CSV table of C-alpha atoms and ligand atoms in Angstrom, one decimal:
chain,number,residue,atom,x,y,z
A,1,MET,CA,51.0,149.7,44.8
A,2,THR,CA,51.7,149.9,48.5
A,3,THR,CA,49.8,151.2,51.9
A,4,CYS,CA,50.6,154.5,51.5
A,5,LYS,CA,53.2,154.7,54.7
A,6,THR,CA,52.2,157.7,57.8
A,7,ALA,CA,54.4,160.7,59.1
A,8,LEU,CA,54.0,158.6,62.9
A,9,SER,CA,57.7,157.5,64.5
A,10,ARG,CA,58.1,153.2,64.2
A,11,ARG,CA,57.3,153.8,69.0
A,12,GLU,CA,53.6,155.9,67.8
A,13,ALA,CA,52.7,153.6,65.6
A,14,LEU,CA,53.7,150.7,68.0
A,15,LYS,CA,52.0,152.0,70.2
A,16,LEU,CA,49.2,153.3,68.6
A,17,ALA,CA,49.0,149.4,66.8
A,18,GLY,CA,48.8,148.5,70.7
A,19,ALA,CA,45.6,150.2,71.8
A,20,ALA,CA,44.2,149.7,69.1
A,21,SER,CA,44.3,145.9,68.7
A,22,ALA,CA,43.0,146.0,72.4
A,23,ALA,CA,40.0,147.8,71.4
A,24,LEU,CA,39.1,145.5,67.9
A,25,ALA,CA,38.8,143.0,70.8
A,26,LEU,CA,36.7,145.0,72.2
A,27,ASN,CA,34.4,146.2,69.3
A,28,PRO,CA,31.3,145.0,68.0
A,29,LEU,CA,31.6,146.3,65.1
A,30,ILE,CA,34.0,143.0,64.7
A,31,ALA,CA,32.6,140.6,67.7
A,32,PRO,CA,31.8,137.2,66.5
A,33,SER,CA,28.5,136.1,65.5
A,34,LYS,CA,26.3,134.5,69.1
A,35,ALA,CA,26.4,130.8,69.1
A,36,GLN,CA,24.0,129.5,67.1
A,37,ALA,CA,19.9,128.2,67.7
A,38,ALA,CA,18.7,124.5,66.7
A,39,PRO,CA,17.8,125.5,63.1
A,40,ILE,CA,14.0,125.6,62.7
A,41,GLU,CA,11.8,123.7,60.6
A,42,ALA,CA,9.8,126.2,58.6
A,43,LYS,CA,9.2,125.9,55.3
A,44,GLY,CA,8.6,128.3,51.5
A,45,LYS,CA,10.6,129.0,48.7
A,46,ILE,CA,12.5,131.7,49.3
A,47,VAL,CA,14.4,134.3,46.4
A,48,VAL,CA,17.1,136.7,47.1
A,49,ILE,CA,17.2,139.3,44.5
A,50,GLY,CA,21.3,140.7,44.6
A,51,ALA,CA,24.0,139.2,46.0
A,52,GLY,CA,25.5,141.6,47.3
A,53,ALA,CA,26.4,142.2,50.5
A,54,ALA,CA,23.1,142.6,52.1
A,55,GLY,CA,21.4,139.4,49.4
A,56,LEU,CA,24.4,137.2,51.0
A,57,SER,CA,24.6,137.8,54.0
A,58,THR,CA,21.3,137.6,54.9
A,59,ALA,CA,20.2,134.4,52.6
A,60,ALA,CA,23.4,133.1,55.1
A,61,LYS,CA,21.4,133.9,57.7
A,62,LEU,CA,18.5,132.4,56.8
A,63,ARG,CA,20.6,128.9,55.8
A,64,ASP,CA,22.1,129.0,59.7
A,65,LEU,CA,18.4,129.4,60.6
A,66,LEU,CA,16.4,127.3,58.9
A,67,LYS,CA,16.3,123.1,59.0
A,68,ASP,CA,15.9,123.1,55.0
A,69,PRO,CA,16.1,126.1,53.2
A,70,ASP,CA,14.6,126.6,49.4
A,71,ILE,CA,16.5,129.9,48.7
A,72,THR,CA,17.6,131.2,45.0
A,73,ILE,CA,20.2,134.1,44.7
A,74,ILE,CA,19.2,136.1,41.7
A,75,ASP,CA,21.8,138.2,40.7
A,76,ASP,CA,23.9,138.4,37.2
A,77,THR,CA,27.2,139.0,38.6
A,78,GLN,CA,30.6,137.2,38.8
A,79,THR,CA,32.5,139.2,40.6
A,80,HIS,CA,32.2,140.8,43.7
A,81,LEU,CA,32.9,144.5,45.0
A,82,TYR,CA,34.3,145.4,48.5
A,83,GLN,CA,32.5,148.7,48.1
A,84,PRO,CA,34.1,150.1,51.4
A,85,ALA,CA,37.9,150.1,49.8
A,86,PHE,CA,37.3,152.3,46.6
A,87,SER,CA,38.4,155.3,48.5
A,88,LEU,CA,41.5,153.5,49.3
A,89,ILE,CA,42.4,152.6,46.3
A,90,ALA,CA,41.1,156.5,44.8
A,91,GLY,CA,44.1,157.5,47.5
A,92,GLY,CA,46.1,154.8,46.4
A,93,VAL,CA,45.7,152.9,49.6
A,94,VAL,CA,45.2,149.7,48.0
A,95,SER,CA,44.8,147.8,44.6
A,96,ALA,CA,42.6,147.9,42.7
A,97,ASP,CA,42.1,144.1,42.4
A,98,TYR,CA,41.6,144.3,46.1
A,99,PRO,CA,38.2,144.6,46.1
A,100,LYS,CA,37.2,141.8,44.2
A,101,LEU,CA,36.3,138.8,45.6
A,102,ASP,CA,34.5,136.5,43.6
A,103,ASN,CA,30.0,135.6,44.4
A,104,ALA,CA,31.1,131.9,44.2
A,105,ASP,CA,32.7,131.8,46.4
A,106,TYR,CA,29.7,132.9,48.9
A,107,ILE,CA,26.8,131.6,47.6
A,108,PRO,CA,25.3,129.8,50.9
A,109,GLU,CA,25.6,125.9,50.6
A,110,GLY,CA,22.0,124.6,48.9
A,111,ALA,CA,21.6,127.8,47.8
A,112,LYS,CA,20.7,127.8,43.9
A,113,TRP,CA,22.3,130.1,42.5
A,114,ILE,CA,20.3,131.9,38.9
A,115,LYS,CA,23.0,134.0,37.1
A,116,GLN,CA,20.6,137.0,35.7
A,117,LYS,CA,19.5,140.0,35.6
A,118,ALA,CA,15.9,139.6,37.8
A,119,ILE,CA,13.8,142.5,35.6
A,120,ALA,CA,10.6,142.8,37.0
A,121,ILE,CA,8.4,141.8,40.3
A,122,ASP,CA,5.2,141.1,40.6
A,123,PRO,CA,4.1,141.5,44.2
A,124,ASP,CA,0.2,140.4,43.3
A,125,GLY,CA,0.9,136.8,41.5
A,126,LYS,CA,4.7,136.7,43.7
A,127,SER,CA,7.0,135.7,40.5
A,128,VAL,CA,10.0,137.5,40.0
A,129,THR,CA,11.2,138.0,35.7
A,130,THR,CA,14.4,137.5,35.8
A,131,ALA,CA,16.5,138.9,32.0
A,132,ASN,CA,16.3,135.2,30.1
A,133,GLY,CA,12.3,135.6,30.0
A,134,GLU,CA,11.8,132.9,33.2
A,135,THR,CA,9.8,133.7,35.5
A,136,ILE,CA,10.4,132.6,39.2
A,137,GLY,CA,7.7,132.3,42.0
A,138,TYR,CA,8.8,133.0,45.6
A,139,ASP,CA,6.3,132.3,48.6
A,140,PHE,CA,9.1,134.7,50.6
A,141,LEU,CA,11.1,137.2,48.6
A,142,VAL,CA,14.0,140.1,49.9
A,143,ILE,CA,15.0,142.8,48.1
A,144,ALA,CA,18.4,143.5,48.3
A,145,ALA,CA,19.4,144.6,44.9
A,146,GLY,CA,21.7,147.8,46.2
A,147,ILE,CA,21.5,151.4,44.3
A,148,ASP,CA,22.1,152.1,40.5
A,149,LEU,CA,24.6,155.2,39.8
A,150,ASN,CA,23.0,157.4,37.1
A,151,TYR,CA,25.5,159.9,36.4
A,152,ASP,CA,23.6,161.1,33.7
A,153,ALA,CA,21.5,163.2,35.5
A,154,ILE,CA,24.2,165.7,35.4
A,155,GLU,CA,23.9,167.9,32.4
A,156,GLY,CA,27.1,167.3,30.3
A,157,LEU,CA,28.3,163.8,32.6
A,158,ASN,CA,28.5,160.2,31.4
A,159,ARG,CA,29.6,156.9,33.7
A,160,SER,CA,31.5,156.8,30.4
A,161,MET,CA,33.6,160.6,30.7
A,162,LEU,CA,34.5,159.4,34.6
A,163,GLY,CA,38.6,159.9,34.0
A,164,LYS,CA,39.0,161.9,31.8
A,165,ASN,CA,39.4,165.9,32.4
A,166,GLY,CA,40.2,165.9,35.5
A,167,ILE,CA,36.5,164.2,36.7
A,168,ALA,CA,36.5,161.6,38.9
A,169,SER,CA,33.8,159.6,41.1
A,170,ILE,CA,35.0,156.6,44.0
A,171,TYR,CA,31.0,156.1,43.7
A,172,ALA,CA,32.2,153.4,40.3
A,173,TYR,CA,35.0,151.3,40.3
A,174,GLU,CA,36.4,152.7,37.1
A,175,GLY,CA,36.0,156.0,38.9
A,176,ALA,CA,37.6,154.8,42.0
A,177,ILE,CA,41.1,153.8,39.9
A,178,ALA,CA,40.9,156.5,38.2
A,179,ALA,CA,41.2,159.5,40.5
A,180,TRP,CA,44.0,158.1,42.0
A,181,ASP,CA,45.2,159.0,38.8
A,182,GLN,CA,43.0,162.2,38.3
A,183,LEU,CA,44.9,163.3,42.0
A,184,ARG,CA,48.1,162.3,41.2
A,185,GLU,CA,48.3,164.5,37.7
A,186,LEU,CA,45.9,167.9,40.5
A,187,ALA,CA,49.2,167.1,42.8
A,188,LYS,CA,51.6,167.1,40.0
A,189,LEU,CA,50.2,170.8,38.4
A,190,SER,CA,50.0,172.1,41.9
A,191,GLU,CA,53.8,171.9,41.8
A,192,SER,CA,53.7,173.8,39.0
A,193,ARG,CA,50.6,176.3,39.2
A,194,LYS,CA,47.5,177.5,41.4
A,195,VAL,CA,45.0,174.4,41.4
A,196,SER,CA,41.8,174.7,42.1
A,197,ALA,CA,39.5,171.2,43.3
A,198,LEU,CA,35.6,170.5,43.8
A,199,PHE,CA,34.1,168.2,45.3
A,200,CYS,CA,30.3,168.0,44.7
A,201,GLU,CA,27.7,166.7,46.6
A,202,THR,CA,24.3,165.1,45.6
A,203,THR,CA,21.0,165.2,46.9
A,204,THR,CA,19.2,161.7,46.6
A,205,PRO,CA,19.9,159.4,49.9
A,206,LEU,CA,22.9,157.4,49.0
A,207,LYS,CA,25.3,155.2,49.9
A,208,CYS,CA,27.6,155.9,52.7
A,209,GLY,CA,27.1,160.1,52.8
A,210,GLY,CA,30.8,160.6,54.4
A,211,ALA,CA,32.5,159.9,51.1
A,212,PRO,CA,32.4,162.6,49.4
A,213,LYS,CA,34.7,163.4,52.7
A,214,LYS,CA,36.7,161.1,51.6
A,215,ILE,CA,38.3,162.2,48.7
A,216,ALA,CA,38.9,165.4,49.8
A,217,PHE,CA,40.8,164.4,53.0
A,218,LEU,CA,42.4,162.7,50.6
A,219,ALA,CA,43.2,164.6,48.0
A,220,GLN,CA,44.0,167.6,51.1
A,221,ASP,CA,46.2,165.4,52.4
A,222,TYR,CA,48.7,164.3,49.2
A,223,ILE,CA,48.4,167.6,48.0
A,224,ARG,CA,50.4,168.5,51.3
A,225,ARG,CA,51.9,165.8,51.6
A,226,GLY,CA,54.6,166.7,48.3
A,227,GLY,CA,54.5,170.5,49.3
A,228,LYS,CA,52.4,172.5,47.7
A,229,ARG,CA,49.7,172.9,49.4
A,230,ASP,CA,49.7,176.0,49.9
A,231,ASN,CA,49.3,176.3,45.9
A,232,ALA,CA,45.4,174.6,45.6
A,233,SER,CA,42.0,175.7,47.0
A,234,LEU,CA,39.4,172.4,47.3
A,235,THR,CA,36.1,173.4,47.8
A,236,GLN,CA,32.9,170.9,49.4
A,237,MET,CA,30.5,172.2,47.3
A,238,MET,CA,27.1,171.2,48.5
A,239,PRO,CA,23.7,170.9,47.7
A,240,GLY,CA,22.6,171.0,50.9
A,241,GLY,CA,22.9,173.5,54.6
A,242,ALA,CA,25.2,171.5,56.8
A,243,TRP,CA,28.0,169.7,57.3
A,244,PHE,CA,26.2,165.4,57.8
A,245,GLY,CA,22.7,164.3,59.3
A,246,VAL,CA,24.1,164.5,62.6
A,247,LYS,CA,24.8,167.8,64.4
A,248,VAL,CA,27.5,166.3,66.4
A,249,TYR,CA,29.0,164.9,63.2
A,250,ALA,CA,28.4,167.8,61.6
A,251,ASP,CA,30.3,169.9,63.8
A,252,ALA,CA,33.0,168.3,64.3
A,253,ILE,CA,33.8,167.7,61.0
A,254,GLU,CA,33.5,171.7,59.7
A,255,LYS,CA,36.5,171.6,62.9
A,256,LEU,CA,38.1,169.4,60.7
A,257,TYR,CA,38.0,171.6,57.3
A,258,SER,CA,38.6,174.8,59.1
A,259,LYS,CA,41.8,173.7,60.7
A,260,ARG,CA,43.0,171.8,56.8
A,261,GLU,CA,42.3,175.3,55.7
A,262,MET,CA,39.6,173.4,53.3
A,263,SER,CA,36.2,176.0,51.9
A,264,SER,CA,33.1,174.9,51.2
A,265,GLU,CA,29.8,176.4,49.9
A,266,PHE,CA,26.3,175.4,50.1
A,267,LYS,CA,23.0,175.5,48.8
A,268,HIS,CA,24.9,174.9,45.6
A,269,LYS,CA,23.9,171.8,43.6
A,270,LEU,CA,26.2,170.2,41.0
A,271,VAL,CA,23.5,170.2,37.7
A,272,LYS,CA,25.9,170.8,34.8
A,273,ILE,CA,29.3,169.8,33.4
A,274,ASP,CA,31.3,171.3,31.0
A,275,ALA,CA,33.4,168.4,30.2
A,276,ASN,CA,36.4,170.6,27.1
A,277,ARG,CA,36.7,173.8,29.8
A,278,ARG,CA,36.4,172.2,32.6
A,279,GLU,CA,33.8,174.5,34.5
A,280,ALA,CA,31.5,172.9,36.7
A,281,ALA,CA,27.9,174.8,36.3
A,282,PHE,CA,25.9,174.7,40.5
A,283,ALA,CA,22.3,175.8,41.1
A,284,VAL,CA,22.4,178.6,43.6
A,285,PRO,CA,19.1,179.6,45.7
A,286,LYS,CA,18.2,183.3,45.8
A,287,LEU,CA,15.7,185.8,46.6
A,288,VAL,CA,15.1,188.3,44.2
A,289,MET,CA,11.7,190.5,44.5
A,290,ASP,CA,9.0,189.9,42.4
A,291,GLU,CA,7.7,193.4,42.0
A,292,GLU,CA,4.0,192.3,41.3
A,293,LEU,CA,3.5,190.2,44.0
A,294,GLY,CA,6.2,193.2,46.0
A,295,ILE,CA,8.0,190.7,48.5
A,296,GLU,CA,10.9,187.9,47.8
A,297,VAL,CA,10.8,185.2,45.9
A,298,GLU,CA,13.5,182.2,46.3
A,299,LYS,CA,14.3,181.8,41.8
A,300,SER,CA,17.8,179.0,41.3
A,301,GLU,CA,20.8,180.7,39.6
A,302,LEU,CA,23.5,179.2,37.9
A,303,VAL,CA,27.3,179.8,39.4
A,304,VAL,CA,30.2,178.4,37.0
A,305,LYS,CA,33.4,177.6,39.1
A,306,PRO,CA,36.3,176.5,37.1
A,307,TYR,CA,37.9,172.8,38.6
A,308,ASP,CA,40.9,171.3,37.5
A,309,PHE,CA,39.5,168.3,39.4
A,310,ILE,CA,36.6,167.6,40.4
A,311,HIS,CA,34.5,164.8,42.4
A,312,VAL,CA,31.1,164.0,41.2
A,313,VAL,CA,28.6,162.1,43.4
A,314,PRO,CA,26.0,160.6,40.6
A,315,ASN,CA,22.3,161.3,42.1
A,316,GLN,CA,21.3,157.9,43.0
A,317,SER,CA,17.8,155.1,43.0
A,318,GLY,CA,16.9,152.0,44.2
A,319,ALA,CA,17.4,149.3,41.9
A,320,SER,CA,15.1,149.8,38.5
A,321,VAL,CA,13.5,146.7,39.0
A,322,VAL,CA,11.7,148.3,41.8
A,323,ALA,CA,12.4,151.9,40.8
A,324,GLN,CA,10.5,151.3,37.8
A,325,ASN,CA,7.4,149.2,39.9
A,326,PRO,CA,5.0,151.4,41.8
A,327,LYS,CA,3.8,148.8,43.9
A,328,LEU,CA,7.2,149.0,45.4
A,329,ALA,CA,8.5,152.1,44.8
A,330,ASN,CA,9.5,155.7,47.2
A,331,PRO,CA,9.2,158.3,44.1
A,332,THR,CA,13.1,158.9,44.9
A,333,GLY,CA,12.9,155.0,43.8
A,334,PHE,CA,14.1,152.8,47.8
A,335,LEU,CA,11.8,149.9,48.8
A,336,LYS,CA,9.1,150.5,50.8
A,337,VAL,CA,9.1,148.8,54.4
A,338,ASN,CA,8.4,149.1,57.7
A,339,ILE,CA,11.9,151.3,58.5
A,340,GLU,CA,12.2,148.7,61.7
A,341,THR,CA,11.3,145.3,60.8
A,342,LEU,CA,12.8,146.1,57.2
A,343,GLN,CA,9.2,144.1,55.7
A,344,SER,CA,7.3,145.9,53.3
A,345,GLU,CA,4.2,147.3,54.8
A,346,THR,CA,2.0,146.1,52.3
A,347,TYR,CA,2.6,142.5,51.5
A,348,PRO,CA,4.3,140.5,54.6
A,349,GLU,CA,6.1,138.5,53.0
A,350,ILE,CA,8.6,141.0,51.2
A,351,PHE,CA,11.3,142.3,52.8
A,352,GLY,CA,13.7,144.8,52.3
A,353,ALA,CA,17.8,144.6,53.0
A,354,GLY,CA,20.9,146.9,52.1
A,355,ASP,CA,20.9,149.8,50.3
A,356,ILE,CA,18.0,149.3,48.3
A,357,VAL,CA,14.9,150.3,51.4
A,358,ALA,CA,13.5,153.4,52.2
A,359,THR,CA,14.7,153.8,55.4
A,360,PRO,CA,16.2,157.5,56.6
A,361,PHE,CA,19.7,156.5,57.7
A,362,GLY,CA,21.2,153.2,56.8
A,363,LYS,CA,22.6,153.2,53.9
A,364,THR,CA,26.3,151.7,54.7
A,365,GLY,CA,27.6,148.1,54.9
A,366,GLY,CA,27.8,148.2,58.2
A,367,SER,CA,23.9,148.7,58.0
A,368,ALA,CA,23.3,145.6,55.8
A,369,ARG,CA,25.3,143.8,59.1
A,370,LYS,CA,22.4,144.7,61.2
A,371,HIS,CA,19.9,143.9,58.7
A,372,TYR,CA,20.6,140.7,57.0
A,373,GLY,CA,20.2,139.8,60.7
A,374,VAL,CA,16.9,141.4,61.2
A,375,VAL,CA,15.1,140.9,58.3
A,376,ALA,CA,16.1,137.0,59.0
A,377,GLN,CA,14.8,136.4,62.3
A,378,ASN,CA,11.3,138.2,60.3
A,379,LEU,CA,10.8,136.0,57.7
A,380,VAL,CA,11.3,133.1,60.2
A,381,ASP,CA,9.1,134.1,61.6
A,382,VAL,CA,6.9,135.3,59.6
A,383,MET,CA,6.9,131.6,57.7
A,384,GLN,CA,6.2,130.8,61.4
A,385,GLY,CA,2.6,132.5,61.7
A,386,LYS,CA,4.3,134.9,63.7
A,387,GLU,CA,4.1,138.8,63.9
A,388,PRO,CA,8.6,139.6,63.1
A,389,SER,CA,9.8,139.6,66.2
A,390,GLN,CA,13.5,141.8,65.6
A,391,LYS,CA,13.9,145.8,65.1
A,392,TYR,CA,16.3,147.8,63.3
A,393,ASN,CA,17.4,150.9,65.5
A,394,GLY,CA,18.8,153.0,61.6
A,395,TYR,CA,22.6,152.0,62.3
A,396,THR,CA,24.8,153.5,60.0
A,397,VAL,CA,28.4,153.7,60.5
A,398,CYS,CA,30.6,155.3,58.6
A,399,PRO,CA,34.5,156.3,58.9
A,400,LEU,CA,34.9,159.4,58.3
A,401,ILE,CA,39.5,159.0,56.8
A,402,THR,CA,40.4,162.1,57.3
A,403,ASN,CA,44.0,162.2,56.2
A,404,TYR,CA,46.5,159.6,55.0
A,405,GLY,CA,46.6,157.8,58.8
A,406,SER,CA,43.2,158.7,60.7
A,407,VAL,CA,39.3,158.1,60.3
A,408,MET,CA,36.5,160.0,62.6
A,409,MET,CA,34.5,156.5,63.4
A,410,LEU,CA,31.2,158.1,62.6
A,411,GLU,CA,27.9,156.1,64.7
A,412,PHE,CA,24.6,156.6,64.8
A,413,GLY,CA,21.0,155.3,64.7
A,414,TYR,CA,17.2,157.0,63.7
A,415,LYS,CA,16.6,159.9,65.1
A,416,GLY,CA,14.7,160.5,68.4
A,417,ALA,CA,10.8,160.7,68.7
A,418,ASP,CA,11.8,164.8,69.4
A,419,GLY,CA,14.2,165.1,66.4
A,420,THR,CA,17.3,164.6,69.2
A,421,ASP,CA,20.0,162.7,67.3
A,422,THR,CA,21.4,158.8,68.2
A,423,LEU,CA,25.0,158.4,68.8
A,424,LEU,CA,25.7,154.9,68.8
A,425,PRO,CA,29.3,154.6,69.6
A,426,SER,CA,31.1,151.5,68.9
A,427,ALA,CA,33.3,152.0,71.1
A,428,PRO,CA,33.9,154.2,74.3
A,429,LEU,CA,35.6,156.6,73.4
A,430,ASP,CA,34.8,159.5,71.4
A,431,PRO,CA,33.4,159.9,68.1
A,432,THR,CA,34.1,163.0,67.1
A,433,GLN,CA,38.0,162.5,67.4
A,434,GLU,CA,40.1,161.4,64.1
A,435,ARG,CA,42.3,158.2,65.2
A,436,TRP,CA,44.9,155.7,63.9
A,437,MET,CA,43.1,152.8,64.9
A,438,TRP,CA,39.8,153.6,63.3
A,439,TRP,CA,42.4,154.3,60.3
A,440,LEU,CA,44.4,150.6,60.9
A,441,LEU,CA,39.9,149.1,61.4
A,442,LYS,CA,39.6,150.2,58.4
A,443,VAL,CA,42.4,149.4,56.3
A,444,HIS,CA,43.2,146.4,57.8
A,445,ALA,CA,40.2,144.8,59.5
A,446,LEU,CA,37.2,145.8,57.6
A,447,MET,CA,37.2,143.8,54.6
A,448,PRO,CA,38.4,140.3,56.4
A,449,MET,CA,35.0,141.0,59.0
A,450,TYR,CA,33.3,142.2,55.5
A,451,LYS,CA,33.9,138.6,54.3
A,452,ALA,CA,33.1,137.0,57.2
A,453,MET,CA,29.9,138.9,57.1
A,454,LEU,CA,29.1,137.7,53.7
A,455,LYS,CA,29.2,133.9,55.2
A,456,ALA,CA,26.1,135.6,58.3
A,457,SER,CA,29.7,134.8,60.8
A,458,ALA,CA,30.4,138.5,61.4
B,1,FAD,C1,33.0,155.3,47.8
B,1,FAD,C2,31.8,154.1,48.7
B,1,FAD,C3,32.7,154.5,50.5
B,1,FAD,C4,31.2,152.5,51.2
B,1,FAD,N1,32.3,153.2,52.5
B,1,FAD,C5,31.8,153.0,53.2
B,1,FAD,C6,32.5,152.6,54.4
B,1,FAD,O1,33.3,152.8,54.9
B,1,FAD,N2,30.9,151.4,55.4
B,1,FAD,C7,30.3,151.2,55.4
B,1,FAD,O2,30.1,149.9,56.1
B,1,FAD,N3,29.9,150.9,53.9
B,1,FAD,C8,29.5,151.0,52.9
B,1,FAD,N4,30.3,152.1,51.8
B,1,FAD,C9,28.6,151.0,51.1
B,1,FAD,C10,28.2,149.7,50.8
B,1,FAD,O3,29.6,149.3,50.2
B,1,FAD,C11,27.2,149.4,50.9
B,1,FAD,O4,26.5,150.6,51.8
B,1,FAD,C12,27.5,147.6,50.2
B,1,FAD,O5,27.3,147.6,49.2
B,1,FAD,C13,25.7,147.7,50.7
B,1,FAD,O6,25.4,146.7,50.1
B,1,FAD,P1,24.4,146.2,49.4
B,1,FAD,O7,23.7,144.6,49.7
B,1,FAD,O8,22.7,146.6,49.4
B,1,FAD,O9,24.4,146.5,47.7
B,1,FAD,P2,25.7,145.9,46.9
B,1,FAD,O10,26.3,145.6,47.9
B,1,FAD,O11,26.6,147.4,46.4
B,1,FAD,O12,25.0,145.0,46.4
B,1,FAD,C14,23.5,144.3,45.1
B,1,FAD,C15,24.0,143.8,44.6
B,1,FAD,O13,22.6,143.5,43.4
B,1,FAD,C16,23.3,143.2,42.7
B,1,FAD,N5,22.1,143.6,42.0
B,1,FAD,C17,21.9,145.4,41.2
B,1,FAD,N6,19.9,145.1,40.3
B,1,FAD,C18,19.4,143.6,40.3
B,1,FAD,C19,19.4,143.0,39.7
B,1,FAD,N7,18.2,143.4,39.4
B,1,FAD,N8,19.2,141.3,39.6
B,1,FAD,C20,19.8,141.0,40.6
B,1,FAD,N9,20.6,141.1,40.4
B,1,FAD,C21,20.4,143.0,40.9
B,1,FAD,C22,23.7,144.5,42.1
B,1,FAD,O14,24.8,143.0,41.2
B,1,FAD,C23,25.5,143.6,42.9
B,1,FAD,O15,25.5,142.4,43.5
B,1,FAD,C24,30.3,152.8,50.6
B,1,FAD,C25,30.6,153.0,48.9
B,1,FAD,C26,31.4,152.9,48.2
B,1,FAD,C27,30.4,153.5,46.5
């Protein structure tokens, strides 16, 4: 597979590439890390659960901060998947091999790697049990085990169905690969008849909240380039009542959907799929008159929609090792932490990093990049008997692909105390504009930056 061609002329492309390089050089998204201070001599056994984006970068930062660190990483996966490329795989922009990294290349020097799954955490006894029955004690614990994808929560669906009967999902690696096939099938079908594509979302907290719209925009542009756009009906099916959690970005996204002639349904929650009939059922709230009470009450009715292509988003919860532990998890299965220090408020020797933490925003690789510095320094502070000194501001970044060749860079943080949105753009540019330079960043610069982040050097 090769990178998709865009409709830009070579002259325009060169001009934009020049602007992009200049902006990238200035951009804190890829700014190099600061010089290290002298290593600290604090002692204690640190266990990190999860060798994903957050776990590896936190471990690497701890290795840099401490003089003789005692770090153990627990994760049974050898192949590390760079998930931000899943949307690019689904759009045929990069090959299926592109996101594959080897965890062995990123385990920090001197750290011990236990290739097992953690199956239980005893926060009172300060130990972790692994799938082979080993119990590993710790003085300090970093939980960075990411998110579990629960496709089964949608009736009639399970993960093995991705790629069949028009069902796509870029949240799973194999689903992203299958989505590229499904998308081409849909485009082919649109050459001979009208087609319908549904792009669903979920009610649970989710990683990269913009991803369900990235695939919709890619599908729109792909079919448009095939010349039969008029034959395709593309609908975003949202369980909530808003396009996005940040108003100015929601408004900008709404305008783009209108411009691209894509439709939308709010308050439509996907609850059931009949794969053989290619029909999806959505729970939709409806006001009905309660004769006994004499008032209108909200009930849920099922609305069934046929489709040729459906993009599903699984329900998501923190990794089961946390979700099943009521001492650590909130009701949706994410790790309870102070949303600024990322320290457990019940167990001060426990910190969380990455998607697993129960923060209002922050389930992106860009957020993990901010987490690791905060968590590593705060953990070292606690090792030294001090209070955590660093605060995470909710930084979240979603490079929202809006076409082949354009991305809107949505960057934001925690809302203000009065509920106002906080925009955190990395460049002095209008963040509501789709830009070619952000596409270049997404496709060419973010993977190298991610690799550097895993070594705590970006
Ligand atoms: C389709 C898609 C598009 C995305 N696009 C972007 C983007 O453009 N930009 C961006 O910044 N982010 C994006 N993201 C989000 C980004 O990939 C995640 O936020 C990031 O990977 C989170 O890092 P993490 O370390 O918390 O979790 P992960 O990287 O998922 O790592 C979790 C690790 O924990 C391990 N683990 C799980 N359970 C256990 C256990 N019991 N014991 C031991 N180990 C365990 C897993 O094996 C895994 O290695 C995207 C994600 C998806 C799915």
